[in-house]
PDB file of C-alpha atoms in Angstrom:
ATOM      1  CA  LYS A 240     -25.911   6.731  10.534  1.00 68.00           C
ATOM      2  CA  LEU A 241     -23.758   4.019   8.980  1.00 83.00           C
ATOM      3  CA  MET A 242     -21.346   6.609   7.559  1.00 86.00           C
ATOM      4  CA  ARG A 243     -20.873   8.040  11.029  1.00 83.00           C
ATOM      5  CA  ARG A 244     -20.085   4.599  12.464  1.00 88.00           C
ATOM      6  CA  LEU A 245     -17.516   3.737   9.779  1.00 91.00           C
ATOM      7  CA  GLY A 246     -14.833   5.522  11.760  1.00 86.00           C
ATOM      8  CA  SER A 247     -14.702   2.312  13.811  1.00 89.00           C
ATOM      9  CA  ARG A 248     -12.692  -0.654  12.519  1.00 92.00           C
ATOM     10  CA  ARG A 249     -15.217  -3.047  14.029  1.00 92.00           C
ATOM     11  CA  GLN A 250     -18.054  -1.393  12.123  1.00 90.00           C
ATOM     12  CA  ARG A 251     -16.073  -1.425   8.893  1.00 94.00           C
ATOM     13  CA  GLU A 252     -15.377  -5.132   9.262  1.00 92.00           C
ATOM     14  CA  ARG A 253     -18.963  -5.881  10.263  1.00 93.00           C
ATOM     15  CA  SER A 254     -20.551  -3.937   7.410  1.00 94.00           C
ATOM     16  CA  GLY A 255     -17.900  -4.555   4.742  1.00 93.00           C
ATOM     17  CA  MET A 256     -18.036  -0.822   3.963  1.00 95.00           C
ATOM     18  CA  ILE A 257     -15.401   1.897   4.178  1.00 95.00           C
ATOM     19  CA  LEU A 258     -15.491   5.691   4.263  1.00 94.00           C
ATOM     20  CA  LEU A 259     -13.408   7.908   1.999  1.00 94.00           C
ATOM     21  CA  GLU A 260     -12.850  11.624   2.362  1.00 94.00           C
ATOM     22  CA  GLY A 261     -11.462  14.198  -0.024  1.00 92.00           C
ATOM     23  CA  HIS A 262     -11.475  14.854  -3.768  1.00 92.00           C
ATOM     24  CA  ARG A 263      -8.333  12.922  -4.593  1.00 91.00           C
ATOM     25  CA  LEU A 264      -8.997   9.799  -2.549  1.00 93.00           C
ATOM     26  CA  VAL A 265     -12.536   9.433  -3.876  1.00 93.00           C
ATOM     27  CA  ALA A 266     -11.369  10.044  -7.458  1.00 91.00           C
ATOM     28  CA  ASP A 267      -8.576   7.462  -7.016  1.00 91.00           C
ATOM     29  CA  ALA A 268     -11.128   4.874  -5.902  1.00 92.00           C
ATOM     30  CA  ILE A 269     -13.431   5.574  -8.841  1.00 91.00           C
ATOM     31  CA  GLU A 270     -10.574   5.398 -11.351  1.00 89.00           C
ATOM     32  CA  ALA A 271      -9.541   2.060  -9.820  1.00 90.00           C
ATOM     33  CA  GLY A 272     -13.019   0.738 -10.611  1.00 89.00           C
ATOM     34  CA  VAL A 273     -14.531   0.972  -7.123  1.00 89.00           C
ATOM     35  CA  ARG A 274     -18.035   2.470  -7.239  1.00 89.00           C
ATOM     36  CA  PRO A 275     -19.363   4.351  -4.184  1.00 93.00           C
ATOM     37  CA  GLU A 276     -22.813   3.473  -2.898  1.00 94.00           C
ATOM     38  CA  VAL A 277     -23.166   6.980  -1.471  1.00 94.00           C
ATOM     39  CA  LEU A 278     -21.263  10.101  -2.503  1.00 95.00           C
ATOM     40  CA  LEU A 279     -21.881  13.364  -0.652  1.00 94.00           C
ATOM     41  CA  LEU A 280     -20.550  16.699  -1.872  1.00 94.00           C
ATOM     42  CA  THR A 281     -21.009  20.216  -0.605  1.00 94.00           C
ATOM     43  CA  GLU A 282     -21.683  23.073  -3.023  1.00 92.00           C
ATOM     44  CA  GLU A 283     -18.238  24.463  -2.183  1.00 92.00           C
ATOM     45  CA  ALA A 284     -16.596  21.130  -3.058  1.00 93.00           C
ATOM     46  CA  THR A 285     -18.101  21.161  -6.552  1.00 91.00           C
ATOM     47  CA  GLN A 286     -16.604  24.595  -7.180  1.00 91.00           C
ATOM     48  CA  ALA A 287     -13.128  23.881  -5.814  1.00 91.00           C
ATOM     49  CA  PRO A 288     -10.331  23.624  -8.443  1.00 88.00           C
ATOM     50  CA  GLU A 289      -9.288  20.196  -7.111  1.00 84.00           C
ATOM     51  CA  GLY A 290     -12.826  18.943  -7.723  1.00 84.00           C
ATOM     52  CA  ALA A 291     -12.514  19.010 -11.539  1.00 88.00           C
ATOM     53  CA  ARG A 292     -11.235  15.432 -11.766  1.00 87.00           C
ATOM     54  CA  LEU A 293     -14.091  14.092  -9.650  1.00 90.00           C
ATOM     55  CA  LEU A 294     -16.739  16.098 -11.494  1.00 89.00           C
ATOM     56  CA  ALA A 295     -15.397  14.818 -14.824  1.00 91.00           C
ATOM     57  CA  ALA A 296     -15.828  11.244 -13.582  1.00 90.00           C
ATOM     58  CA  LEU A 297     -19.410  11.980 -12.550  1.00 90.00           C
ATOM     59  CA  ALA A 298     -20.186  13.604 -15.887  1.00 91.00           C
ATOM     60  CA  ALA A 299     -18.881  10.545 -17.764  1.00 92.00           C
ATOM     61  CA  ASP A 300     -20.856   7.950 -15.803  1.00 91.00           C
ATOM     62  CA  ALA A 301     -24.603   8.336 -15.289  1.00 93.00           C
ATOM     63  CA  ALA A 302     -24.805   5.426 -12.831  1.00 91.00           C
ATOM     64  CA  LEU A 303     -22.031   6.961 -10.755  1.00 91.00           C
ATOM     65  CA  ALA A 304     -23.692  10.368 -10.856  1.00 92.00           C
ATOM     66  CA  ALA A 305     -26.898   8.772  -9.526  1.00 93.00           C
ATOM     67  CA  CYS A 306     -25.017   7.858  -6.333  1.00 92.00           C
ATOM     68  CA  ALA A 307     -23.964  11.483  -5.746  1.00 93.00           C
ATOM     69  CA  SER A 308     -25.912  14.055  -3.762  1.00 93.00           C
ATOM     70  CA  LEU A 309     -25.368  17.641  -2.749  1.00 92.00           C
ATOM     71  CA  ALA A 310     -25.364  17.828   1.031  1.00 93.00           C
ATOM     72  CA  PRO A 311     -25.280  20.668   3.565  1.00 93.00           C
ATOM     73  CA  GLN A 312     -21.818  21.710   4.632  1.00 92.00           C
ATOM     74  CA  ASP A 313     -22.522  21.140   8.336  1.00 91.00           C
ATOM     75  CA  LEU A 314     -23.613  17.535   7.647  1.00 90.00           C
ATOM     76  CA  VAL A 315     -20.552  16.632   5.586  1.00 90.00           C
ATOM     77  CA  HIS A 316     -18.164  18.422   7.916  1.00 88.00           C
ATOM     78  CA  GLY A 317     -19.764  16.687  10.885  1.00 87.00           C
ATOM     79  CA  LEU A 318     -18.903  13.303   9.363  1.00 87.00           C
ATOM     80  CA  SER A 319     -15.318  14.340   8.619  1.00 87.00           C
ATOM     81  CA  ASP A 320     -12.335  13.558  10.841  1.00 81.00           C
ATOM     82  CA  THR A 321     -10.084  16.334   9.471  1.00 84.00           C
ATOM     83  CA  LEU A 322      -9.629  19.897  10.695  1.00 82.00           C
ATOM     84  CA  THR A 323     -10.194  21.347   7.220  1.00 87.00           C
ATOM     85  CA  PRO A 324     -12.715  19.090   5.417  1.00 89.00           C
ATOM     86  CA  GLN A 325     -12.876  19.276   1.632  1.00 92.00           C
ATOM     87  CA  GLY A 326     -16.603  18.589   1.576  1.00 94.00           C
ATOM     88  CA  VAL A 327     -16.395  15.210  -0.187  1.00 94.00           C
ATOM     89  CA  LEU A 328     -17.374  11.909   1.446  1.00 94.00           C
ATOM     90  CA  ALA A 329     -18.002   8.503  -0.104  1.00 94.00           C
ATOM     91  CA  MET A 330     -19.211   5.214   1.340  1.00 95.00           C
ATOM     92  CA  LEU A 331     -18.299   2.123  -0.638  1.00 94.00           C
ATOM     93  CA  PRO A 332     -17.704  -1.626  -0.286  1.00 93.00           C
ATOM     94  CA  GLU A 333     -14.232  -2.528   0.903  1.00 93.00           C
ATOM     95  CA  PRO A 334     -12.286  -3.521  -2.226  1.00 90.00           C
ATOM     96  CA  SER A 335     -10.796  -6.987  -2.308  1.00 88.00           C
ATOM     97  CA  LEU A 336      -7.921  -7.644  -4.691  1.00 92.00           C
ATOM     98  CA  PRO A 337      -6.835 -11.296  -4.367  1.00 93.00           C
ATOM     99  CA  VAL A 338      -3.130 -11.941  -4.043  1.00 96.00           C
ATOM    100  CA  PRO A 339      -1.662 -13.219  -7.321  1.00 97.00           C
ATOM    101  CA  PRO A 340      -0.788 -16.869  -7.985  1.00 97.00           C
ATOM    102  CA  ALA A 341       2.838 -15.817  -8.534  1.00 97.00           C
ATOM    103  CA  ALA A 342       4.823 -13.038  -6.877  1.00 98.00           C
ATOM    104  CA  SER A 343       8.455 -11.945  -6.995  1.00 97.00           C
ATOM    105  CA  LEU A 344       8.431  -8.958  -4.611  1.00 98.00           C
ATOM    106  CA  VAL A 345       6.298  -9.006  -1.461  1.00 98.00           C
ATOM    107  CA  LEU A 346       5.988  -6.696   1.533  1.00 98.00           C
ATOM    108  CA  ILE A 347       5.026  -8.201   4.882  1.00 98.00           C
ATOM    109  CA  LEU A 348       3.909  -5.889   7.685  1.00 98.00           C
ATOM    110  CA  ASP A 349       4.421  -7.244  11.200  1.00 98.00           C
ATOM    111  CA  ARG A 350       2.303  -5.513  13.861  1.00 97.00           C
ATOM    112  CA  VAL A 351       2.641  -2.089  12.205  1.00 97.00           C
ATOM    113  CA  SER A 352       0.236  -0.147  14.373  1.00 95.00           C
ATOM    114  CA  ASP A 353       0.679   3.409  13.131  1.00 96.00           C
ATOM    115  CA  PRO A 354      -1.781   4.099  10.281  1.00 96.00           C
ATOM    116  CA  GLY A 355       0.486   6.736   8.730  1.00 97.00           C
ATOM    117  CA  ASN A 356       3.392   4.290   8.560  1.00 97.00           C
ATOM    118  CA  LEU A 357       1.185   1.516   7.205  1.00 98.00           C
ATOM    119  CA  GLY A 358      -0.287   3.721   4.477  1.00 98.00           C
ATOM    120  CA  THR A 359       3.139   5.054   3.528  1.00 98.00           C
ATOM    121  CA  LEU A 360       4.541   1.521   3.259  1.00 98.00           C
ATOM    122  CA  LEU A 361       1.632   0.466   1.031  1.00 98.00           C
ATOM    123  CA  ARG A 362       2.281   3.482  -1.189  1.00 98.00           C
ATOM    124  CA  SER A 363       5.999   2.637  -1.382  1.00 98.00           C
ATOM    125  CA  ALA A 364       5.209  -1.012  -2.151  1.00 98.00           C
ATOM    126  CA  ALA A 365       2.985   0.081  -5.029  1.00 97.00           C
ATOM    127  CA  GLY A 366       5.623   2.524  -6.290  1.00 97.00           C
ATOM    128  CA  ALA A 367       8.397  -0.066  -6.092  1.00 98.00           C
ATOM    129  CA  GLY A 368       6.366  -2.584  -8.085  1.00 98.00           C
ATOM    130  CA  ALA A 369       5.576  -5.074  -5.303  1.00 98.00           C
ATOM    131  CA  ASP A 370       3.124  -7.804  -6.238  1.00 98.00           C
ATOM    132  CA  ALA A 371       1.371  -8.175  -2.881  1.00 98.00           C
ATOM    133  CA  VAL A 372       1.304  -7.120   0.757  1.00 98.00           C
ATOM    134  CA  LEU A 373       0.663  -9.509   3.653  1.00 98.00           C
ATOM    135  CA  LEU A 374      -0.502  -7.931   6.917  1.00 98.00           C
ATOM    136  CA  LEU A 375       0.206 -10.051   9.972  1.00 98.00           C
ATOM    137  CA  ASP A 376      -2.023 -10.124  13.047  1.00 96.00           C
ATOM    138  CA  GLY A 377      -1.672  -6.953  15.084  1.00 95.00           C
ATOM    139  CA  CYS A 378      -1.440  -4.502  12.178  1.00 97.00           C
ATOM    140  CA  THR A 379      -3.652  -1.455  12.151  1.00 96.00           C
ATOM    141  CA  ASP A 380      -6.540  -1.381   9.675  1.00 96.00           C
ATOM    142  CA  ALA A 381      -5.430  -0.523   6.148  1.00 97.00           C
ATOM    143  CA  TRP A 382      -8.914   0.907   5.468  1.00 96.00           C
ATOM    144  CA  GLY A 383      -9.001   3.532   8.221  1.00 94.00           C
ATOM    145  CA  LEU A 384      -9.022   7.123   6.991  1.00 92.00           C
ATOM    146  CA  LYS A 385      -5.515   7.949   8.262  1.00 94.00           C
ATOM    147  CA  ALA A 386      -4.025   4.900   6.545  1.00 96.00           C
ATOM    148  CA  LEU A 387      -5.988   5.651   3.376  1.00 95.00           C
ATOM    149  CA  ARG A 388      -4.740   9.231   3.259  1.00 94.00           C
ATOM    150  CA  ALA A 389      -1.140   8.103   3.771  1.00 96.00           C
ATOM    151  CA  GLY A 390      -1.565   5.415   1.118  1.00 96.00           C
ATOM    152  CA  MET A 391      -2.735   7.950  -1.482  1.00 92.00           C
ATOM    153  CA  GLY A 392      -4.832   5.364  -3.301  1.00 90.00           C
ATOM    154  CA  ALA A 393      -2.391   2.436  -2.994  1.00 96.00           C
ATOM    155  CA  GLN A 394      -5.021   0.340  -1.194  1.00 96.00           C
ATOM    156  CA  PHE A 395      -7.163   0.317  -4.343  1.00 95.00           C
ATOM    157  CA  ARG A 396      -4.373  -1.091  -6.501  1.00 93.00           C
ATOM    158  CA  MET A 397      -2.305  -3.311  -4.210  1.00 96.00           C
ATOM    159  CA  PRO A 398      -3.388  -6.936  -3.551  1.00 97.00           C
ATOM    160  CA  MET A 399      -3.443  -7.399   0.228  1.00 97.00           C
ATOM    161  CA  LYS A 400      -4.164 -10.241   2.632  1.00 97.00           C
ATOM    162  CA  SER A 401      -4.829  -9.331   6.275  1.00 96.00           C
ATOM    163  CA  GLY A 402      -4.967 -11.250   9.557  1.00 95.00           C
ATOM    164  CA  GLN A 403      -2.100 -13.565   8.707  1.00 95.00           C
ATOM    165  CA  THR A 404      -0.014 -15.491  11.224  1.00 97.00           C
ATOM    166  CA  TRP A 405       3.709 -15.740  10.498  1.00 98.00           C
ATOM    167  CA  ALA A 406       3.245 -19.454   9.791  1.00 98.00           C
ATOM    168  CA  GLU A 407       0.533 -18.659   7.217  1.00 98.00           C
ATOM    169  CA  ALA A 408       2.679 -15.962   5.628  1.00 98.00           C
ATOM    170  CA  ARG A 409       5.629 -18.363   5.499  1.00 98.00           C
ATOM    171  CA  SER A 410       3.465 -20.958   3.757  1.00 97.00           C
ATOM    172  CA  GLN A 411       2.369 -18.370   1.189  1.00 98.00           C
ATOM    173  CA  LEU A 412       5.969 -17.347   0.539  1.00 98.00           C
ATOM    174  CA  GLU A 413       6.936 -20.986  -0.034  1.00 97.00           C
ATOM    175  CA  ALA A 414       4.114 -21.300  -2.564  1.00 97.00           C
ATOM    176  CA  TRP A 415       5.490 -18.246  -4.353  1.00 98.00           C
ATOM    177  CA  GLY A 416       9.089 -19.438  -4.072  1.00 98.00           C
ATOM    178  CA  CYS A 417      10.089 -16.269  -2.230  1.00 98.00           C
ATOM    179  CA  HIS A 418      13.040 -15.899   0.115  1.00 97.00           C
ATOM    180  CA  ALA A 419      12.426 -13.573   3.088  1.00 98.00           C
ATOM    181  CA  VAL A 420      14.473 -10.941   4.895  1.00 98.00           C
ATOM    182  CA  LYS A 421      13.438  -8.900   7.925  1.00 98.00           C
ATOM    183  CA  ALA A 422      14.400  -5.303   8.621  1.00 97.00           C
ATOM    184  CA  ASP A 423      15.895  -4.536  12.030  1.00 95.00           C
ATOM    185  CA  ALA A 424      18.334  -1.880  13.237  1.00 90.00           C
ATOM    186  CA  GLY A 425      20.638  -4.599  14.583  1.00 89.00           C
ATOM    187  CA  GLY A 426      20.905  -6.492  11.315  1.00 92.00           C
ATOM    188  CA  GLN A 427      24.457  -7.266  10.179  1.00 90.00           C
ATOM    189  CA  LEU A 428      23.553  -7.512   6.479  1.00 96.00           C
ATOM    190  CA  SER A 429      23.077  -4.267   4.573  1.00 97.00           C
ATOM    191  CA  HIS A 430      19.907  -3.871   2.515  1.00 97.00           C
ATOM    192  CA  SER A 431      22.083  -3.267  -0.545  1.00 97.00           C
ATOM    193  CA  GLN A 432      23.884  -6.614  -0.094  1.00 97.00           C
ATOM    194  CA  VAL A 433      20.654  -8.562  -0.624  1.00 97.00           C
ATOM    195  CA  ASP A 434      20.106 -10.038  -4.085  1.00 98.00           C
ATOM    196  CA  TRP A 435      16.701  -8.472  -4.742  1.00 98.00           C
ATOM    197  CA  THR A 436      16.610  -9.731  -8.321  1.00 98.00           C
ATOM    198  CA  ARG A 437      15.381 -13.133  -7.116  1.00 97.00           C
ATOM    199  CA  PRO A 438      11.871 -13.603  -5.648  1.00 98.00           C
ATOM    200  CA  MET A 439      12.017 -11.822  -2.284  1.00 98.00           C
ATOM    201  CA  ALA A 440       9.831 -10.750   0.635  1.00 98.00           C
ATOM    202  CA  LEU A 441      10.651  -7.907   3.020  1.00 98.00           C
ATOM    203  CA  VAL A 442       9.294  -7.996   6.574  1.00 98.00           C
ATOM    204  CA  VAL A 443       8.902  -4.640   8.348  1.00 98.00           C
ATOM    205  CA  GLY A 444       7.996  -4.555  12.038  1.00 97.00           C
ATOM    206  CA  SER A 445       6.376  -2.081  14.385  1.00 93.00           C
ATOM    207  CA  GLU A 446       8.305   1.111  15.056  1.00 87.00           C
ATOM    208  CA  ALA A 447       7.353   0.862  18.747  1.00 87.00           C
ATOM    209  CA  THR A 448       8.023  -2.835  19.434  1.00 90.00           C
ATOM    210  CA  GLY A 449       9.976  -4.063  16.439  1.00 93.00           C
ATOM    211  CA  LEU A 450       9.571  -7.513  14.955  1.00 97.00           C
ATOM    212  CA  SER A 451       7.297 -10.043  16.622  1.00 97.00           C
ATOM    213  CA  PRO A 452       8.947 -12.929  18.517  1.00 97.00           C
ATOM    214  CA  GLU A 453       7.807 -15.407  15.831  1.00 97.00           C
ATOM    215  CA  VAL A 454       9.482 -13.458  13.037  1.00 98.00           C
ATOM    216  CA  ARG A 455      12.572 -12.659  15.079  1.00 96.00           C
ATOM    217  CA  ALA A 456      13.021 -16.343  15.962  1.00 97.00           C
ATOM    218  CA  ASP A 457      12.883 -17.463  12.307  1.00 97.00           C
ATOM    219  CA  THR A 458      16.570 -18.018  11.563  1.00 94.00           C
ATOM    220  CA  ALA A 459      15.845 -18.859   7.923  1.00 95.00           C
ATOM    221  CA  CYS A 460      14.757 -15.222   7.492  1.00 97.00           C
ATOM    222  CA  ALA A 461      17.925 -13.118   7.345  1.00 97.00           C
ATOM    223  CA  THR A 462      18.052  -9.812   9.222  1.00 97.00           C
ATOM    224  CA  ILE A 463      18.975  -6.697   7.262  1.00 97.00           C
ATOM    225  CA  SER A 464      19.505  -3.070   8.219  1.00 96.00           C
ATOM    226  CA  ILE A 465      20.023   0.325   6.599  1.00 95.00           C
ATOM    227  CA  PRO A 466      23.588   1.591   7.223  1.00 93.00           C
ATOM    228  CA  LEU A 467      23.434   4.961   9.004  1.00 92.00           C
ATOM    229  CA  ALA A 468      25.878   7.758   9.776  1.00 90.00           C
ATOM    230  CA  GLY A 469      27.259   7.919  13.295  1.00 83.00           C
ATOM    231  CA  GLY A 470      24.921   9.156  16.013  1.00 80.00           C
ATOM    232  CA  VAL A 471      21.715   8.032  14.280  1.00 86.00           C
ATOM    233  CA  GLU A 472      20.262   5.007  16.012  1.00 83.00           C
ATOM    234  CA  SER A 473      17.463   3.983  13.650  1.00 84.00           C
ATOM    235  CA  LEU A 474      15.006   5.103  10.986  1.00 90.00           C
ATOM    236  CA  ASN A 475      11.251   5.397  11.004  1.00 93.00           C
ATOM    237  CA  ALA A 476       9.724   2.041   9.989  1.00 95.00           C
ATOM    238  CA  ALA A 477       8.109   3.505   6.873  1.00 97.00           C
ATOM    239  CA  VAL A 478      11.353   5.181   5.791  1.00 97.00           C
ATOM    240  CA  ALA A 479      13.456   2.057   6.338  1.00 96.00           C
ATOM    241  CA  GLY A 480      10.961  -0.170   4.539  1.00 98.00           C
ATOM    242  CA  SER A 481      10.716   2.251   1.641  1.00 98.00           C
ATOM    243  CA  ILE A 482      14.495   2.438   1.226  1.00 98.00           C
ATOM    244  CA  ALA A 483      14.725  -1.361   1.056  1.00 98.00           C
ATOM    245  CA  LEU A 484      11.821  -1.618  -1.393  1.00 98.00           C
ATOM    246  CA  PHE A 485      13.370   0.898  -3.759  1.00 98.00           C
ATOM    247  CA  GLU A 486      16.746  -0.824  -3.520  1.00 98.00           C
ATOM    248  CA  ALA A 487      14.898  -3.882  -4.813  1.00 98.00           C
ATOM    249  CA  ARG A 488      13.432  -1.759  -7.602  1.00 98.00           C
ATOM    250  CA  ARG A 489      16.874  -0.325  -8.454  1.00 98.00           C
ATOM    251  CA  GLN A 490      18.517  -3.752  -8.687  1.00 98.00           C
ATOM    252  CA  ARG A 491      15.705  -5.108 -10.826  1.00 97.00           C
ATOM    253  CA  ASP A 492      15.771  -2.117 -13.161  1.00 97.00           C
ATOM    254  CA  ASP A 493      19.556  -2.447 -13.499  1.00 96.00           C
ATOM    255  CA  ALA A 494      19.238  -6.167 -14.258  1.00 95.00           C
ATOM    256  CA  ARG A 495      16.628  -5.495 -16.938  1.00 92.00           C
ATOM    257  CA  SER A 496      18.744  -2.746 -18.478  1.00 91.00           C
ATOM    258  CA  SER A 497      21.809  -5.008 -18.572  1.00 85.00           C
ATOM    259  CA  SER A 498      19.778  -7.792 -20.124  1.00 76.00           C
ATOM    260  CA  THR A 499      18.360  -5.457 -22.772  1.00 74.00           C
ATOM    261  CA  ALA A 500      21.787  -3.994 -23.541  1.00 67.00           C
ATOM    262  CA  GLY A 501      23.288  -7.482 -23.787  1.00 68.00           C
ATOM    263  CA  ALA A 502      20.580  -8.633 -26.159  1.00 64.00           C
ATOM    264  CA  ALA A 503      21.037  -5.549 -28.334  1.00 62.00           C
ATOM    265  CA  LYS A 504      24.795  -6.088 -28.444  1.00 67.00           C
ATOM    266  CA  GLY A 505      24.286  -9.723 -29.419  1.00 66.00           C
ATOM    267  CA  ARG A 506      21.975  -8.728 -32.288  1.00 66.00           C
ATOM    268  CA  GLU A 507      24.483  -6.137 -33.524  1.00 67.00           C
ATOM    269  CA  GLU A 508      27.319  -8.681 -33.434  1.00 65.00           C
ATOM    270  CA  SER A 509      25.169 -11.155 -35.366  1.00 64.00           C
ATOM    271  CA  ARG A 510      24.486  -8.523 -38.042  1.00 67.00           C
ATOM    272  CA  CYS A 511      28.188  -7.725 -38.326  1.00 62.00           C
ATOM    273  CA  GLU A 512      29.070 -11.396 -38.734  1.00 66.00           C
ATOM    274  CA  ALA A 513      26.405 -11.739 -41.424  1.00 64.00           C
ATOM    275  CA  ARG A 514      28.017  -8.939 -43.400  1.00 62.00           C
TER     276      ARG A 514
END
């Protein structure tokens, strides 16, 4: 009964439990160290090629295997919210990764209400090497199934703090020593003109309503945009946020490469002088 109710955000928050569906998502959670309390598999799911990774995890961990049960296909499919269920469901405690004491790249989501966009942005933040994600009031639940599928396991690896006001997020950024920029189609500063090598936070707003009034009114937070070809008004929020995050990654990689090359050149010059 609880598994059926976990489709509701209120029930997830009340119980502290989440529902996962599919071979890959459940395997991602297990590999991230999150142990299901209940794992249901159909006979067909155990024989599917994509199930090998999950079955290997069960074979290697007796305590994990004790949580798993074969279940009738109609039961598992009845609990699924997809058109083509894979026959794998897991119920587990909502993971809680505390935000780090220091951070140099942070993503802040401002009223992002689409679960696909939110999950995609979490995945991009993880891929770009962000240290934490702050979710302001009004964001959709990061632990809903649609957001989890879009995140492709990012939720299990990315420190997140939800239910933040802009004032609370600002205070956290000050503690980290992070400057902040906000993405908006009307921004006069290009995303590539930002110095992402210093501690930075990127704020991405809702695709439907944009940035909240509190964030928009913060003049200390510069507004950036992604330059577009003529005739294109704006980008999807997840696409725009991802482009900015990977520009940060590019600049940081370039800075590290230059530093490494400079150090190597200095060592070579020292050796030559010694000769």
